[in-house]
């Protein structure tokens, strides 16, 4: 449903739900970059490394199926590399946009970790980028799926993801890979 402004949305919800109107999350519409008229979003797979710092381990670009608003592969979506998607959307600026998105993902990982009571070593972000190069985070998962690593161009990143889990576990246990101490 689309509304011209927030007050129109609230009037409709209050008319429908009255005093029971609670616990709604409302998100503004975001016009994502598109390929062939289909929206694109990104999965940023983040890990803590052997130095206990966040790093971007893998990025998959997910293209929605024709006529779908979601990029889920099960709903007809397809997976590609971020370079493929961003170069079609931004041309020569694609590398700069990707670097800014990586920096934003690291900053978001640090912010979530700083405000979360439990130990985190892995986060999956669903991120959108609009035509104005603005970066939007839709969802953060502490136990992200690994489906992006099924893409032939992301298999190396899939192995790196497993290595990061191992390296961070070693860090947490006080052992350091390649260190005799």
C-alpha atoms as a PDB file:
ATOM      1  CA  UNK A   1       0.000   0.000   0.000  1.00  0.00           C
ATOM      2  CA  UNK A   2       1.198   3.507  -0.732  1.00  0.00           C
ATOM      3  CA  UNK A   3       0.275   6.723   1.055  1.00  0.00           C
ATOM      4  CA  UNK A   4       1.077  10.327   0.124  1.00  0.00           C
ATOM      5  CA  UNK A   5       2.191  11.102   3.686  1.00  0.00           C
ATOM      6  CA  UNK A   6       2.515   9.633   7.172  1.00  0.00           C
ATOM      7  CA  UNK A   7      -0.749  11.165   8.446  1.00  0.00           C
ATOM      8  CA  UNK A   8      -2.730   9.373   5.700  1.00  0.00           C
ATOM      9  CA  UNK A   9      -1.193   6.073   6.744  1.00  0.00           C
ATOM     10  CA  UNK A  10      -1.992   6.698  10.422  1.00  0.00           C
ATOM     11  CA  UNK A  11      -5.625   7.621   9.660  1.00  0.00           C
ATOM     12  CA  UNK A  12      -6.119   4.368   7.772  1.00  0.00           C
ATOM     13  CA  UNK A  13      -4.466   2.264  10.508  1.00  0.00           C
ATOM     14  CA  UNK A  14      -6.441   3.950  13.292  1.00  0.00           C
ATOM     15  CA  UNK A  15      -9.706   3.511  11.377  1.00  0.00           C
ATOM     16  CA  UNK A  16      -8.940  -0.180  10.897  1.00  0.00           C
ATOM     17  CA  UNK A  17      -7.468  -0.988  14.335  1.00  0.00           C
ATOM     18  CA  UNK A  18      -8.636   1.806  16.648  1.00  0.00           C
ATOM     19  CA  UNK A  19      -7.163   1.611  20.155  1.00  0.00           C
ATOM     20  CA  UNK A  20      -5.542  -1.771  19.369  1.00  0.00           C
ATOM     21  CA  UNK A  21      -3.026  -0.009  17.123  1.00  0.00           C
ATOM     22  CA  UNK A  22       0.317  -1.094  18.614  1.00  0.00           C
ATOM     23  CA  UNK A  23       3.596  -2.641  17.599  1.00  0.00           C
ATOM     24  CA  UNK A  24       3.781  -1.524  13.973  1.00  0.00           C
ATOM     25  CA  UNK A  25       7.018  -0.860  12.172  1.00  0.00           C
ATOM     26  CA  UNK A  26       6.681   1.526   9.252  1.00  0.00           C
ATOM     27  CA  UNK A  27       9.379   1.955   6.652  1.00  0.00           C
ATOM     28  CA  UNK A  28       9.512   4.576   3.973  1.00  0.00           C
ATOM     29  CA  UNK A  29       9.606   3.411   0.377  1.00  0.00           C
ATOM     30  CA  UNK A  30      13.141   3.194  -0.950  1.00  0.00           C
ATOM     31  CA  UNK A  31      13.826   3.167  -4.681  1.00  0.00           C
ATOM     32  CA  UNK A  32      16.713   0.732  -5.055  1.00  0.00           C
ATOM     33  CA  UNK A  33      19.008   0.526  -8.036  1.00  0.00           C
ATOM     34  CA  UNK A  34      17.614  -1.754 -10.718  1.00  0.00           C
ATOM     35  CA  UNK A  35      18.807  -3.993 -13.519  1.00  0.00           C
ATOM     36  CA  UNK A  36      16.314  -4.709 -16.307  1.00  0.00           C
ATOM     37  CA  UNK A  37      13.592  -3.097 -14.184  1.00  0.00           C
ATOM     38  CA  UNK A  38      14.273  -5.427 -11.238  1.00  0.00           C
ATOM     39  CA  UNK A  39      15.478  -4.101  -7.847  1.00  0.00           C
ATOM     40  CA  UNK A  40      18.882  -5.140  -6.499  1.00  0.00           C
ATOM     41  CA  UNK A  41      19.937  -5.508  -2.888  1.00  0.00           C
ATOM     42  CA  UNK A  42      23.076  -6.874  -1.300  1.00  0.00           C
ATOM     43  CA  UNK A  43      24.029  -9.368   1.392  1.00  0.00           C
ATOM     44  CA  UNK A  44      27.166  -8.242   3.220  1.00  0.00           C
ATOM     45  CA  UNK A  45      28.626 -11.159   5.177  1.00  0.00           C
ATOM     46  CA  UNK A  46      30.716  -9.782   8.042  1.00  0.00           C
ATOM     47  CA  UNK A  47      33.144 -11.603  10.345  1.00  0.00           C
ATOM     48  CA  UNK A  48      35.448 -10.806  13.190  1.00  0.00           C
ATOM     49  CA  UNK A  49      39.030 -11.621  12.201  1.00  0.00           C
ATOM     50  CA  UNK A  50      42.014 -12.958  14.138  1.00  0.00           C
ATOM     51  CA  UNK A  51      42.657  -9.432  15.469  1.00  0.00           C
ATOM     52  CA  UNK A  52      39.061  -9.126  16.750  1.00  0.00           C
ATOM     53  CA  UNK A  53      38.182  -6.563  14.064  1.00  0.00           C
ATOM     54  CA  UNK A  54      35.199  -6.611  11.729  1.00  0.00           C
ATOM     55  CA  UNK A  55      35.818  -7.316   8.072  1.00  0.00           C
ATOM     56  CA  UNK A  56      33.699  -7.789   4.983  1.00  0.00           C
ATOM     57  CA  UNK A  57      34.197 -11.408   3.926  1.00  0.00           C
ATOM     58  CA  UNK A  58      31.665 -11.770   1.136  1.00  0.00           C
ATOM     59  CA  UNK A  59      29.136  -9.695  -0.758  1.00  0.00           C
ATOM     60  CA  UNK A  60      26.391 -11.041  -2.957  1.00  0.00           C
ATOM     61  CA  UNK A  61      24.161  -8.893  -5.144  1.00  0.00           C
ATOM     62  CA  UNK A  62      20.609 -10.215  -5.273  1.00  0.00           C
ATOM     63  CA  UNK A  63      18.374  -9.284  -8.194  1.00  0.00           C
ATOM     64  CA  UNK A  64      14.611  -9.617  -7.745  1.00  0.00           C
ATOM     65  CA  UNK A  65      12.709 -11.823 -10.143  1.00  0.00           C
ATOM     66  CA  UNK A  66      10.591 -10.105 -12.781  1.00  0.00           C
ATOM     67  CA  UNK A  67       7.537  -8.568 -11.081  1.00  0.00           C
ATOM     68  CA  UNK A  68       8.737  -9.420  -7.555  1.00  0.00           C
ATOM     69  CA  UNK A  69       9.607  -6.925  -4.837  1.00  0.00           C
ATOM     70  CA  UNK A  70      11.803  -9.423  -2.980  1.00  0.00           C
ATOM     71  CA  UNK A  71      15.206 -10.662  -4.075  1.00  0.00           C
ATOM     72  CA  UNK A  72      14.865 -14.158  -2.596  1.00  0.00           C
ATOM     73  CA  UNK A  73      16.254 -16.793  -4.949  1.00  0.00           C
ATOM     74  CA  UNK A  74      13.232 -19.002  -4.114  1.00  0.00           C
ATOM     75  CA  UNK A  75      10.960 -16.268  -5.517  1.00  0.00           C
ATOM     76  CA  UNK A  76      12.766 -16.062  -8.848  1.00  0.00           C
ATOM     77  CA  UNK A  77      15.642 -13.845  -7.762  1.00  0.00           C
ATOM     78  CA  UNK A  78      19.189 -14.335  -8.994  1.00  0.00           C
ATOM     79  CA  UNK A  79      22.630 -13.910  -7.480  1.00  0.00           C
ATOM     80  CA  UNK A  80      25.530 -11.976  -8.994  1.00  0.00           C
ATOM     81  CA  UNK A  81      28.701 -10.303  -7.831  1.00  0.00           C
ATOM     82  CA  UNK A  82      28.484  -6.752  -6.463  1.00  0.00           C
ATOM     83  CA  UNK A  83      30.867  -5.598  -9.199  1.00  0.00           C
ATOM     84  CA  UNK A  84      28.471  -6.867 -11.885  1.00  0.00           C
ATOM     85  CA  UNK A  85      25.477  -5.141 -10.312  1.00  0.00           C
ATOM     86  CA  UNK A  86      27.143  -1.853  -9.383  1.00  0.00           C
ATOM     87  CA  UNK A  87      28.952  -1.409 -12.688  1.00  0.00           C
ATOM     88  CA  UNK A  88      25.582  -1.583 -14.478  1.00  0.00           C
ATOM     89  CA  UNK A  89      24.068   0.930 -12.072  1.00  0.00           C
ATOM     90  CA  UNK A  90      26.948   3.363 -11.519  1.00  0.00           C
ATOM     91  CA  UNK A  91      29.536   2.712 -14.254  1.00  0.00           C
ATOM     92  CA  UNK A  92      32.923   4.176 -13.383  1.00  0.00           C
ATOM     93  CA  UNK A  93      31.726   5.183  -9.882  1.00  0.00           C
ATOM     94  CA  UNK A  94      30.887   1.583  -8.912  1.00  0.00           C
ATOM     95  CA  UNK A  95      34.165   0.911  -7.084  1.00  0.00           C
ATOM     96  CA  UNK A  96      33.733   4.061  -4.970  1.00  0.00           C
ATOM     97  CA  UNK A  97      30.118   3.138  -4.100  1.00  0.00           C
ATOM     98  CA  UNK A  98      31.198  -0.390  -3.117  1.00  0.00           C
ATOM     99  CA  UNK A  99      33.993   0.913  -0.862  1.00  0.00           C
ATOM    100  CA  UNK A 100      31.570   3.277   0.895  1.00  0.00           C
ATOM    101  CA  UNK A 101      29.139   0.391   1.422  1.00  0.00           C
ATOM    102  CA  UNK A 102      31.948  -1.729   2.908  1.00  0.00           C
ATOM    103  CA  UNK A 103      32.916   1.085   5.285  1.00  0.00           C
ATOM    104  CA  UNK A 104      29.264   1.515   6.295  1.00  0.00           C
ATOM    105  CA  UNK A 105      28.963  -2.232   6.959  1.00  0.00           C
ATOM    106  CA  UNK A 106      31.993  -2.198   9.234  1.00  0.00           C
ATOM    107  CA  UNK A 107      30.637   0.852  11.098  1.00  0.00           C
ATOM    108  CA  UNK A 108      27.226  -0.831  11.503  1.00  0.00           C
ATOM    109  CA  UNK A 109      28.878  -4.038  12.771  1.00  0.00           C
ATOM    110  CA  UNK A 110      30.816  -2.059  15.371  1.00  0.00           C
ATOM    111  CA  UNK A 111      27.695  -0.120  16.424  1.00  0.00           C
ATOM    112  CA  UNK A 112      25.610  -3.276  16.830  1.00  0.00           C
ATOM    113  CA  UNK A 113      28.392  -4.999  18.753  1.00  0.00           C
ATOM    114  CA  UNK A 114      28.794  -1.995  21.072  1.00  0.00           C
ATOM    115  CA  UNK A 115      25.076  -2.056  21.917  1.00  0.00           C
ATOM    116  CA  UNK A 116      24.547  -5.809  22.081  1.00  0.00           C
ATOM    117  CA  UNK A 117      25.017  -7.708  25.342  1.00  0.00           C
ATOM    118  CA  UNK A 118      26.240 -10.933  23.735  1.00  0.00           C
ATOM    119  CA  UNK A 119      29.421 -11.860  21.904  1.00  0.00           C
ATOM    120  CA  UNK A 120      29.161 -11.475  18.134  1.00  0.00           C
ATOM    121  CA  UNK A 121      31.579 -12.815  15.552  1.00  0.00           C
ATOM    122  CA  UNK A 122      29.436 -12.902  12.407  1.00  0.00           C
ATOM    123  CA  UNK A 123      26.704 -10.648  10.997  1.00  0.00           C
ATOM    124  CA  UNK A 124      24.821 -10.693   7.717  1.00  0.00           C
ATOM    125  CA  UNK A 125      23.447  -7.380   6.502  1.00  0.00           C
ATOM    126  CA  UNK A 126      20.775  -6.950   3.870  1.00  0.00           C
ATOM    127  CA  UNK A 127      21.662  -3.624   2.321  1.00  0.00           C
ATOM    128  CA  UNK A 128      20.135  -1.525  -0.418  1.00  0.00           C
ATOM    129  CA  UNK A 129      21.687   1.241  -2.466  1.00  0.00           C
ATOM    130  CA  UNK A 130      19.524   3.839  -4.170  1.00  0.00           C
ATOM    131  CA  UNK A 131      20.109   5.836  -7.364  1.00  0.00           C
ATOM    132  CA  UNK A 132      21.627   8.659  -5.290  1.00  0.00           C
ATOM    133  CA  UNK A 133      24.275   6.250  -3.900  1.00  0.00           C
ATOM    134  CA  UNK A 134      22.687   6.295  -0.441  1.00  0.00           C
ATOM    135  CA  UNK A 135      23.175   3.103   1.556  1.00  0.00           C
ATOM    136  CA  UNK A 136      20.207   1.596   3.421  1.00  0.00           C
ATOM    137  CA  UNK A 137      20.408  -1.252   5.932  1.00  0.00           C
ATOM    138  CA  UNK A 138      17.222  -3.337   5.983  1.00  0.00           C
ATOM    139  CA  UNK A 139      18.148  -6.190   8.257  1.00  0.00           C
ATOM    140  CA  UNK A 140      21.000  -7.524  10.381  1.00  0.00           C
ATOM    141  CA  UNK A 141      21.266 -11.250  11.130  1.00  0.00           C
ATOM    142  CA  UNK A 142      23.553 -12.669  13.820  1.00  0.00           C
ATOM    143  CA  UNK A 143      23.288 -16.118  12.210  1.00  0.00           C
ATOM    144  CA  UNK A 144      23.229 -15.282   8.514  1.00  0.00           C
ATOM    145  CA  UNK A 145      22.547 -17.790   5.780  1.00  0.00           C
ATOM    146  CA  UNK A 146      25.414 -18.815   3.557  1.00  0.00           C
ATOM    147  CA  UNK A 147      23.563 -18.991   0.236  1.00  0.00           C
ATOM    148  CA  UNK A 148      25.587 -16.193  -1.378  1.00  0.00           C
ATOM    149  CA  UNK A 149      28.628 -18.436  -1.251  1.00  0.00           C
ATOM    150  CA  UNK A 150      26.993 -20.837  -3.714  1.00  0.00           C
ATOM    151  CA  UNK A 151      27.732 -18.380  -6.547  1.00  0.00           C
ATOM    152  CA  UNK A 152      30.804 -19.629  -8.452  1.00  0.00           C
ATOM    153  CA  UNK A 153      32.511 -16.229  -8.083  1.00  0.00           C
ATOM    154  CA  UNK A 154      31.999 -16.246  -4.293  1.00  0.00           C
ATOM    155  CA  UNK A 155      33.274 -19.716  -3.388  1.00  0.00           C
ATOM    156  CA  UNK A 156      36.660 -18.339  -2.288  1.00  0.00           C
ATOM    157  CA  UNK A 157      34.810 -15.955   0.029  1.00  0.00           C
ATOM    158  CA  UNK A 158      32.862 -18.942   1.387  1.00  0.00           C
ATOM    159  CA  UNK A 159      36.111 -20.652   2.384  1.00  0.00           C
ATOM    160  CA  UNK A 160      37.372 -17.366   3.818  1.00  0.00           C
ATOM    161  CA  UNK A 161      34.204 -17.150   5.918  1.00  0.00           C
ATOM    162  CA  UNK A 162      34.962 -20.519   7.506  1.00  0.00           C
ATOM    163  CA  UNK A 163      38.597 -19.474   8.077  1.00  0.00           C
ATOM    164  CA  UNK A 164      37.427 -16.287   9.804  1.00  0.00           C
ATOM    165  CA  UNK A 165      35.229 -18.314  12.147  1.00  0.00           C
ATOM    166  CA  UNK A 166      38.210 -20.488  13.002  1.00  0.00           C
ATOM    167  CA  UNK A 167      40.615 -17.536  13.376  1.00  0.00           C
ATOM    168  CA  UNK A 168      38.242 -15.586  15.621  1.00  0.00           C
ATOM    169  CA  UNK A 169      37.634 -18.681  17.745  1.00  0.00           C
ATOM    170  CA  UNK A 170      41.389 -19.032  18.131  1.00  0.00           C
ATOM    171  CA  UNK A 171      41.606 -15.360  19.112  1.00  0.00           C
ATOM    172  CA  UNK A 172      38.871 -15.799  21.724  1.00  0.00           C
ATOM    173  CA  UNK A 173      40.587 -18.866  23.165  1.00  0.00           C
ATOM    174  CA  UNK A 174      43.910 -17.022  23.453  1.00  0.00           C
ATOM    175  CA  UNK A 175      45.616 -18.968  20.681  1.00  0.00           C
ATOM    176  CA  UNK A 176      46.881 -17.105  17.660  1.00  0.00           C
ATOM    177  CA  UNK A 177      47.399 -18.732  14.298  1.00  0.00           C
ATOM    178  CA  UNK A 178      51.004 -18.525  13.168  1.00  0.00           C
ATOM    179  CA  UNK A 179      52.142 -17.398  16.621  1.00  0.00           C
ATOM    180  CA  UNK A 180      54.373 -19.527  18.849  1.00  0.00           C
ATOM    181  CA  UNK A 181      53.340 -17.657  21.972  1.00  0.00           C
END
